[in-house]
Amino acid sequence: MKFFIDTANLDQIKEAQALGVLDGVTTNPSLMAKEGITGHDNILKHYVKICNIVDGDVSAEVISTDLKGMIKEGEALAELHPQIVVKVPMIKEGIKAIKYFSDNGIRTNCTLVFSAGQALLAAKAGATYVSPFIGRLDDISTDGLGLIAEIRLIYDNYAFETQILAASVRHTMHVLECAKLGADVMTGPLSSIEGLLKHPLTDIGLAKFLEDYKKGN
Ligand code: E4P
């Protein structure tokens, strides 16, 4: 299972990279705005900075919602750096754009996916990644993890190569459950990864080992 971090914050990306388990980064326009990254050129420069920190894929989202605009933006983003994956929204024009990018060797992440039908369509169009937003489904009392299971079943039925990128992961249990369900990737905040480290018995056990060592040394 690949671990992506869902942020445009360079310090957090560096921290996750330093842990040695980071496989990529996802961003979106809201995350860029949160870091105060505005203006076309600054946004592009920021993507390159992220690519220079991590070894893996970096999702960069198009803003256009028409096919021509998405293609123009996506091609420019893909040219920025070989690690860039073009993030395209799950809309009709988006599916056409994903098909175009797939036919032209540009990798894509189909974002804002909330149903198995949308995920099926994204795979048919040749998306590299599909991003079901599990946290946002949970927010409206719908089973986000259940969607991961449904998509896994469908993709396995037909051996689709599209990778399931569990997005909108909010906490450590989401990460674990996604791993059990066979999501290929998860993207979440740094805290969702660091939470995997924690167990009180580890802390108690380590304190005891160190105490006993000190007694004899
Ligand atoms: C996915 O790529 C999105 O950036 C992200 O996971 C959305 O998460 P949120 O629902 O916590 O905003």
PDB file of C-alpha atoms and ligand atoms in Angstrom:
ATOM      1  CA  MET A   1       0.000   0.000   0.000  1.00  0.00           C
ATOM      2  CA  LYS A   2       1.383   3.393  -0.982  1.00  0.00           C
ATOM      3  CA  PHE A   3       1.268   6.289   1.488  1.00  0.00           C
ATOM      4  CA  PHE A   4       0.631   9.739   0.043  1.00  0.00           C
ATOM      5  CA  ILE A   5       0.402  12.899   2.119  1.00  0.00           C
ATOM      6  CA  ASP A   6      -2.520  15.189   1.378  1.00  0.00           C
ATOM      7  CA  THR A   7      -1.081  18.673   1.775  1.00  0.00           C
ATOM      8  CA  ALA A   8       0.739  21.478   0.019  1.00  0.00           C
ATOM      9  CA  ASN A   9       2.694  22.330   3.169  1.00  0.00           C
ATOM     10  CA  LEU A  10       6.377  21.873   2.380  1.00  0.00           C
ATOM     11  CA  ASP A  11       7.448  21.351   6.020  1.00  0.00           C
ATOM     12  CA  GLN A  12       4.938  18.558   6.484  1.00  0.00           C
ATOM     13  CA  ILE A  13       5.945  16.986   3.187  1.00  0.00           C
ATOM     14  CA  LYS A  14       9.618  17.111   4.267  1.00  0.00           C
ATOM     15  CA  GLU A  15       8.729  15.573   7.621  1.00  0.00           C
ATOM     16  CA  ALA A  16       6.795  12.729   5.991  1.00  0.00           C
ATOM     17  CA  GLN A  17       9.589  12.182   3.471  1.00  0.00           C
ATOM     18  CA  ALA A  18      12.150  12.026   6.309  1.00  0.00           C
ATOM     19  CA  LEU A  19      10.146   9.193   7.887  1.00  0.00           C
ATOM     20  CA  GLY A  20      11.101   7.125   4.850  1.00  0.00           C
ATOM     21  CA  VAL A  21       7.659   5.747   4.077  1.00  0.00           C
ATOM     22  CA  LEU A  22       6.260   8.423   1.799  1.00  0.00           C
ATOM     23  CA  ASP A  23       5.288   7.420  -1.735  1.00  0.00           C
ATOM     24  CA  GLY A  24       3.752  10.641  -3.023  1.00  0.00           C
ATOM     25  CA  VAL A  25       1.719  13.784  -2.459  1.00  0.00           C
ATOM     26  CA  THR A  26      -1.784  14.885  -3.350  1.00  0.00           C
ATOM     27  CA  THR A  27      -2.785  18.527  -3.503  1.00  0.00           C
ATOM     28  CA  ASN A  28      -5.951  20.318  -4.479  1.00  0.00           C
ATOM     29  CA  PRO A  29      -6.824  24.001  -5.003  1.00  0.00           C
ATOM     30  CA  SER A  30      -8.085  24.311  -1.409  1.00  0.00           C
ATOM     31  CA  LEU A  31      -4.848  22.900   0.014  1.00  0.00           C
ATOM     32  CA  MET A  32      -2.789  25.281  -2.162  1.00  0.00           C
ATOM     33  CA  ALA A  33      -4.922  28.236  -1.021  1.00  0.00           C
ATOM     34  CA  LYS A  34      -4.491  27.149   2.616  1.00  0.00           C
ATOM     35  CA  GLU A  35      -0.712  27.568   2.192  1.00  0.00           C
ATOM     36  CA  GLY A  36      -1.215  30.975   0.564  1.00  0.00           C
ATOM     37  CA  ILE A  37       0.024  29.771  -2.832  1.00  0.00           C
ATOM     38  CA  THR A  38      -1.751  31.935  -5.375  1.00  0.00           C
ATOM     39  CA  GLY A  39      -1.112  33.047  -8.953  1.00  0.00           C
ATOM     40  CA  HIS A  40      -0.453  30.748 -11.910  1.00  0.00           C
ATOM     41  CA  ASP A  41       3.359  30.904 -11.838  1.00  0.00           C
ATOM     42  CA  ASN A  42       3.636  30.515  -8.063  1.00  0.00           C
ATOM     43  CA  ILE A  43       1.363  27.494  -8.170  1.00  0.00           C
ATOM     44  CA  LEU A  44       3.479  25.824 -10.863  1.00  0.00           C
ATOM     45  CA  LYS A  45       6.682  26.619  -8.960  1.00  0.00           C
ATOM     46  CA  HIS A  46       5.182  25.118  -5.826  1.00  0.00           C
ATOM     47  CA  TYR A  47       4.433  21.843  -7.627  1.00  0.00           C
ATOM     48  CA  VAL A  48       8.052  21.657  -8.729  1.00  0.00           C
ATOM     49  CA  LYS A  49       9.231  22.307  -5.151  1.00  0.00           C
ATOM     50  CA  ILE A  50       7.053  19.426  -3.962  1.00  0.00           C
ATOM     51  CA  CYS A  51       8.403  17.131  -6.685  1.00  0.00           C
ATOM     52  CA  ASN A  52      11.933  17.968  -5.590  1.00  0.00           C
ATOM     53  CA  ILE A  53      11.189  16.865  -2.023  1.00  0.00           C
ATOM     54  CA  VAL A  54       9.457  13.533  -2.646  1.00  0.00           C
ATOM     55  CA  ASP A  55      10.448  10.544  -4.766  1.00  0.00           C
ATOM     56  CA  GLY A  56       6.928   9.596  -5.866  1.00  0.00           C
ATOM     57  CA  ASP A  57       3.879  10.894  -7.690  1.00  0.00           C
ATOM     58  CA  VAL A  58       2.555  14.393  -7.091  1.00  0.00           C
ATOM     59  CA  SER A  59      -1.065  15.129  -8.023  1.00  0.00           C
ATOM     60  CA  ALA A  60      -1.632  18.595  -9.494  1.00  0.00           C
ATOM     61  CA  GLU A  61      -5.235  19.559 -10.181  1.00  0.00           C
ATOM     62  CA  VAL A  62      -6.609  21.309 -13.251  1.00  0.00           C
ATOM     63  CA  ILE A  63      -8.916  24.272 -12.704  1.00  0.00           C
ATOM     64  CA  SER A  64     -10.672  24.250 -16.092  1.00  0.00           C
ATOM     65  CA  THR A  65     -13.940  22.383 -16.424  1.00  0.00           C
ATOM     66  CA  ASP A  66     -14.090  22.275 -20.237  1.00  0.00           C
ATOM     67  CA  LEU A  67     -12.236  19.638 -22.269  1.00  0.00           C
ATOM     68  CA  LYS A  68     -10.020  22.023 -24.209  1.00  0.00           C
ATOM     69  CA  GLY A  69      -9.009  23.885 -21.068  1.00  0.00           C
ATOM     70  CA  MET A  70      -8.335  20.714 -19.107  1.00  0.00           C
ATOM     71  CA  ILE A  71      -6.163  19.314 -21.883  1.00  0.00           C
ATOM     72  CA  LYS A  72      -4.148  22.535 -22.171  1.00  0.00           C
ATOM     73  CA  GLU A  73      -3.659  22.789 -18.411  1.00  0.00           C
ATOM     74  CA  GLY A  74      -2.972  19.089 -17.962  1.00  0.00           C
ATOM     75  CA  GLU A  75      -0.336  19.000 -20.684  1.00  0.00           C
ATOM     76  CA  ALA A  76       1.422  22.000 -19.142  1.00  0.00           C
ATOM     77  CA  LEU A  77       1.310  20.403 -15.688  1.00  0.00           C
ATOM     78  CA  ALA A  78       2.655  17.092 -17.002  1.00  0.00           C
ATOM     79  CA  GLU A  79       5.532  18.911 -18.681  1.00  0.00           C
ATOM     80  CA  LEU A  80       6.536  20.545 -15.405  1.00  0.00           C
ATOM     81  CA  HIS A  81       8.052  17.392 -13.938  1.00  0.00           C
ATOM     82  CA  PRO A  82       7.949  13.632 -14.647  1.00  0.00           C
ATOM     83  CA  GLN A  83       6.455  12.996 -11.184  1.00  0.00           C
ATOM     84  CA  ILE A  84       3.345  15.058 -11.891  1.00  0.00           C
ATOM     85  CA  VAL A  85       0.032  13.237 -12.154  1.00  0.00           C
ATOM     86  CA  VAL A  86      -2.777  15.381 -13.584  1.00  0.00           C
ATOM     87  CA  LYS A  87      -5.755  15.522 -11.247  1.00  0.00           C
ATOM     88  CA  VAL A  88      -9.038  15.763 -13.139  1.00  0.00           C
ATOM     89  CA  PRO A  89     -12.525  16.119 -11.623  1.00  0.00           C
ATOM     90  CA  MET A  90     -15.154  13.414 -12.118  1.00  0.00           C
ATOM     91  CA  ILE A  91     -17.353  15.287 -14.572  1.00  0.00           C
ATOM     92  CA  LYS A  92     -18.320  14.452 -18.146  1.00  0.00           C
ATOM     93  CA  GLU A  93     -15.599  16.626 -19.670  1.00  0.00           C
ATOM     94  CA  GLY A  94     -13.191  15.222 -17.099  1.00  0.00           C
ATOM     95  CA  ILE A  95     -13.790  11.677 -18.315  1.00  0.00           C
ATOM     96  CA  LYS A  96     -13.103  12.786 -21.880  1.00  0.00           C
ATOM     97  CA  ALA A  97      -9.913  14.502 -20.699  1.00  0.00           C
ATOM     98  CA  ILE A  98      -8.784  11.387 -18.793  1.00  0.00           C
ATOM     99  CA  LYS A  99      -9.295   9.305 -21.931  1.00  0.00           C
ATOM    100  CA  TYR A 100      -7.284  11.843 -23.938  1.00  0.00           C
ATOM    101  CA  PHE A 101      -4.475  11.912 -21.369  1.00  0.00           C
ATOM    102  CA  SER A 102      -4.438   8.137 -21.113  1.00  0.00           C
ATOM    103  CA  ASP A 103      -4.153   7.816 -24.914  1.00  0.00           C
ATOM    104  CA  ASN A 104      -1.305  10.325 -24.864  1.00  0.00           C
ATOM    105  CA  GLY A 105       0.771   8.834 -22.061  1.00  0.00           C
ATOM    106  CA  ILE A 106      -0.139  11.391 -19.399  1.00  0.00           C
ATOM    107  CA  ARG A 107      -0.957   9.935 -15.996  1.00  0.00           C
ATOM    108  CA  THR A 108      -4.140  11.027 -14.232  1.00  0.00           C
ATOM    109  CA  ASN A 109      -5.881  11.019 -10.873  1.00  0.00           C
ATOM    110  CA  CYS A 110      -9.667  11.168 -11.181  1.00  0.00           C
ATOM    111  CA  THR A 111     -10.782  13.197  -8.179  1.00  0.00           C
ATOM    112  CA  LEU A 112     -14.058  13.880  -6.356  1.00  0.00           C
ATOM    113  CA  VAL A 113     -15.289  10.302  -6.706  1.00  0.00           C
ATOM    114  CA  PHE A 114     -18.190   9.390  -4.442  1.00  0.00           C
ATOM    115  CA  SER A 115     -19.754   6.310  -6.066  1.00  0.00           C
ATOM    116  CA  ALA A 116     -18.754   2.950  -7.530  1.00  0.00           C
ATOM    117  CA  GLY A 117     -20.303   3.957 -10.856  1.00  0.00           C
ATOM    118  CA  GLN A 118     -18.018   6.976 -11.074  1.00  0.00           C
ATOM    119  CA  ALA A 119     -15.026   4.776 -10.258  1.00  0.00           C
ATOM    120  CA  LEU A 120     -16.019   2.307 -12.989  1.00  0.00           C
ATOM    121  CA  LEU A 121     -16.192   5.125 -15.507  1.00  0.00           C
ATOM    122  CA  ALA A 122     -12.798   6.498 -14.451  1.00  0.00           C
ATOM    123  CA  ALA A 123     -11.213   3.066 -14.918  1.00  0.00           C
ATOM    124  CA  LYS A 124     -12.858   2.640 -18.332  1.00  0.00           C
ATOM    125  CA  ALA A 125     -11.394   5.999 -19.377  1.00  0.00           C
ATOM    126  CA  GLY A 126      -7.928   4.814 -18.320  1.00  0.00           C
ATOM    127  CA  ALA A 127      -7.308   6.822 -15.142  1.00  0.00           C
ATOM    128  CA  THR A 128      -4.040   5.958 -13.400  1.00  0.00           C
ATOM    129  CA  TYR A 129      -5.605   6.633  -9.997  1.00  0.00           C
ATOM    130  CA  VAL A 130      -9.183   7.011  -8.818  1.00  0.00           C
ATOM    131  CA  SER A 131      -9.788   9.047  -5.654  1.00  0.00           C
ATOM    132  CA  PRO A 132     -12.867   8.067  -3.635  1.00  0.00           C
ATOM    133  CA  PHE A 133     -13.287  10.666  -0.853  1.00  0.00           C
ATOM    134  CA  ILE A 134     -14.060   8.475   2.125  1.00  0.00           C
ATOM    135  CA  GLY A 135     -13.973  11.160   4.843  1.00  0.00           C
ATOM    136  CA  ARG A 136     -16.451  13.372   3.033  1.00  0.00           C
ATOM    137  CA  LEU A 137     -18.815  10.410   2.649  1.00  0.00           C
ATOM    138  CA  ASP A 138     -18.500   9.667   6.372  1.00  0.00           C
ATOM    139  CA  ASP A 139     -19.275  13.357   6.996  1.00  0.00           C
ATOM    140  CA  ILE A 140     -22.725  12.860   5.474  1.00  0.00           C
ATOM    141  CA  SER A 141     -23.372   9.567   7.301  1.00  0.00           C
ATOM    142  CA  THR A 142     -22.532   7.427   4.283  1.00  0.00           C
ATOM    143  CA  ASP A 143     -20.109   4.502   4.410  1.00  0.00           C
ATOM    144  CA  GLY A 144     -16.846   5.761   2.902  1.00  0.00           C
ATOM    145  CA  LEU A 145     -14.969   2.524   3.543  1.00  0.00           C
ATOM    146  CA  GLY A 146     -17.831   0.555   1.987  1.00  0.00           C
ATOM    147  CA  LEU A 147     -17.146   2.434  -1.230  1.00  0.00           C
ATOM    148  CA  ILE A 148     -13.513   1.300  -1.182  1.00  0.00           C
ATOM    149  CA  ALA A 149     -14.702  -2.312  -0.863  1.00  0.00           C
ATOM    150  CA  GLU A 150     -17.144  -1.903  -3.751  1.00  0.00           C
ATOM    151  CA  ILE A 151     -14.521  -0.397  -6.054  1.00  0.00           C
ATOM    152  CA  ARG A 152     -11.970  -3.095  -5.109  1.00  0.00           C
ATOM    153  CA  LEU A 153     -14.499  -5.783  -6.072  1.00  0.00           C
ATOM    154  CA  ILE A 154     -15.331  -4.161  -9.396  1.00  0.00           C
ATOM    155  CA  TYR A 155     -11.725  -3.483 -10.355  1.00  0.00           C
ATOM    156  CA  ASP A 156     -10.682  -7.028  -9.438  1.00  0.00           C
ATOM    157  CA  ASN A 157     -13.588  -8.504 -11.421  1.00  0.00           C
ATOM    158  CA  TYR A 158     -12.193  -6.991 -14.593  1.00  0.00           C
ATOM    159  CA  ALA A 159      -8.505  -6.611 -13.699  1.00  0.00           C
ATOM    160  CA  PHE A 160      -8.638  -2.844 -14.167  1.00  0.00           C
ATOM    161  CA  GLU A 161      -5.185  -1.369 -13.641  1.00  0.00           C
ATOM    162  CA  THR A 162      -6.502   1.903 -12.207  1.00  0.00           C
ATOM    163  CA  GLN A 163      -5.170   2.245  -8.672  1.00  0.00           C
ATOM    164  CA  ILE A 164      -7.604   2.941  -5.848  1.00  0.00           C
ATOM    165  CA  LEU A 165      -6.337   6.023  -4.033  1.00  0.00           C
ATOM    166  CA  ALA A 166      -8.380   6.286  -0.851  1.00  0.00           C
ATOM    167  CA  ALA A 167      -8.672  10.049  -0.382  1.00  0.00           C
ATOM    168  CA  SER A 168     -10.111  12.309   2.275  1.00  0.00           C
ATOM    169  CA  VAL A 169      -8.565   9.971   4.831  1.00  0.00           C
ATOM    170  CA  ARG A 170      -8.915  11.688   8.174  1.00  0.00           C
ATOM    171  CA  HIS A 171      -7.291   9.406  10.761  1.00  0.00           C
ATOM    172  CA  THR A 172      -5.262   6.296  11.442  1.00  0.00           C
ATOM    173  CA  MET A 173      -8.207   3.882  11.526  1.00  0.00           C
ATOM    174  CA  HIS A 174      -9.120   4.975   7.995  1.00  0.00           C
ATOM    175  CA  VAL A 175      -5.572   4.037   6.946  1.00  0.00           C
ATOM    176  CA  LEU A 176      -5.789   0.609   8.566  1.00  0.00           C
ATOM    177  CA  GLU A 177      -9.244  -0.173   7.216  1.00  0.00           C
ATOM    178  CA  CYS A 178      -8.195   0.904   3.709  1.00  0.00           C
ATOM    179  CA  ALA A 179      -5.198  -1.427   3.983  1.00  0.00           C
ATOM    180  CA  LYS A 180      -7.486  -4.330   4.977  1.00  0.00           C
ATOM    181  CA  LEU A 181      -9.814  -3.578   2.073  1.00  0.00           C
ATOM    182  CA  GLY A 182      -6.975  -3.543  -0.434  1.00  0.00           C
ATOM    183  CA  ALA A 183      -6.796   0.135  -1.400  1.00  0.00           C
ATOM    184  CA  ASP A 184      -3.640   0.579  -3.465  1.00  0.00           C
ATOM    185  CA  VAL A 185      -2.881   3.994  -1.995  1.00  0.00           C
ATOM    186  CA  MET A 186      -4.139   6.205   0.784  1.00  0.00           C
ATOM    187  CA  THR A 187      -3.736   9.946   1.060  1.00  0.00           C
ATOM    188  CA  GLY A 188      -4.193  11.719   4.360  1.00  0.00           C
ATOM    189  CA  PRO A 189      -2.695  14.211   6.771  1.00  0.00           C
ATOM    190  CA  LEU A 190       0.691  13.549   8.382  1.00  0.00           C
ATOM    191  CA  SER A 191      -1.155  12.734  11.635  1.00  0.00           C
ATOM    192  CA  SER A 192      -2.891   9.775   9.974  1.00  0.00           C
ATOM    193  CA  ILE A 193       0.515   8.252   9.173  1.00  0.00           C
ATOM    194  CA  GLU A 194       2.186   9.150  12.461  1.00  0.00           C
ATOM    195  CA  GLY A 195      -0.789   7.716  14.348  1.00  0.00           C
ATOM    196  CA  LEU A 196       0.285   4.272  13.142  1.00  0.00           C
ATOM    197  CA  LEU A 197       3.376   4.572  15.333  1.00  0.00           C
ATOM    198  CA  LYS A 198       1.494   4.873  18.564  1.00  0.00           C
ATOM    199  CA  HIS A 199       0.756   2.210  21.137  1.00  0.00           C
ATOM    200  CA  PRO A 200       0.897   2.742  24.915  1.00  0.00           C
ATOM    201  CA  LEU A 201       2.454  -0.701  25.461  1.00  0.00           C
ATOM    202  CA  THR A 202       5.333   0.317  23.187  1.00  0.00           C
ATOM    203  CA  ASP A 203       5.982   3.382  25.336  1.00  0.00           C
ATOM    204  CA  ILE A 204       5.649   1.431  28.594  1.00  0.00           C
ATOM    205  CA  GLY A 205       7.841  -1.382  27.260  1.00  0.00           C
ATOM    206  CA  LEU A 206      10.555   0.968  26.055  1.00  0.00           C
ATOM    207  CA  ALA A 207      10.594   2.912  29.325  1.00  0.00           C
ATOM    208  CA  LYS A 208      11.035  -0.381  31.215  1.00  0.00           C
ATOM    209  CA  PHE A 209      13.818  -1.607  28.906  1.00  0.00           C
ATOM    210  CA  LEU A 210      15.710   1.671  29.342  1.00  0.00           C
ATOM    211  CA  GLU A 211      15.173   1.645  33.098  1.00  0.00           C
ATOM    212  CA  ASP A 212      16.474  -1.918  33.392  1.00  0.00           C
ATOM    213  CA  TYR A 213      19.466  -1.103  31.197  1.00  0.00           C
ATOM    214  CA  LYS A 214      20.344   1.851  33.424  1.00  0.00           C
ATOM    215  CA  LYS A 215      20.306  -0.400  36.513  1.00  0.00           C
ATOM    216  CA  GLY A 216      23.178  -2.479  35.221  1.00  0.00           C
ATOM    217  CA  ASN A 217      25.118   0.138  33.234  1.00  0.00           C
TER     218      ASN A 217
HETATM  219  C1  E4P B   1      -7.792  14.195  -2.408  1.00  0.00           C
HETATM  220  O1  E4P B   1      -6.887  14.114  -3.184  1.00  0.00           O
HETATM  221  C2  E4P B   1      -8.178  15.403  -1.698  1.00  0.00           C
HETATM  222  O2  E4P B   1      -7.116  16.328  -1.760  1.00  0.00           O
HETATM  223  C3  E4P B   1      -8.418  15.198  -0.241  1.00  0.00           C
HETATM  224  O3  E4P B   1      -8.116  13.906   0.173  1.00  0.00           O
HETATM  225  C4  E4P B   1      -9.663  15.777   0.277  1.00  0.00           C
HETATM  226  O4  E4P B   1      -9.702  15.583   1.661  1.00  0.00           O
HETATM  227  P1  E4P B   1     -10.684  16.389   2.616  1.00  0.00           P
HETATM  228  O5  E4P B   1     -12.033  15.815   2.459  1.00  0.00           O
HETATM  229  O6  E4P B   1     -10.119  16.132   3.981  1.00  0.00           O
HETATM  230  O7  E4P B   1     -10.615  17.828   2.199  1.00  0.00           O
END
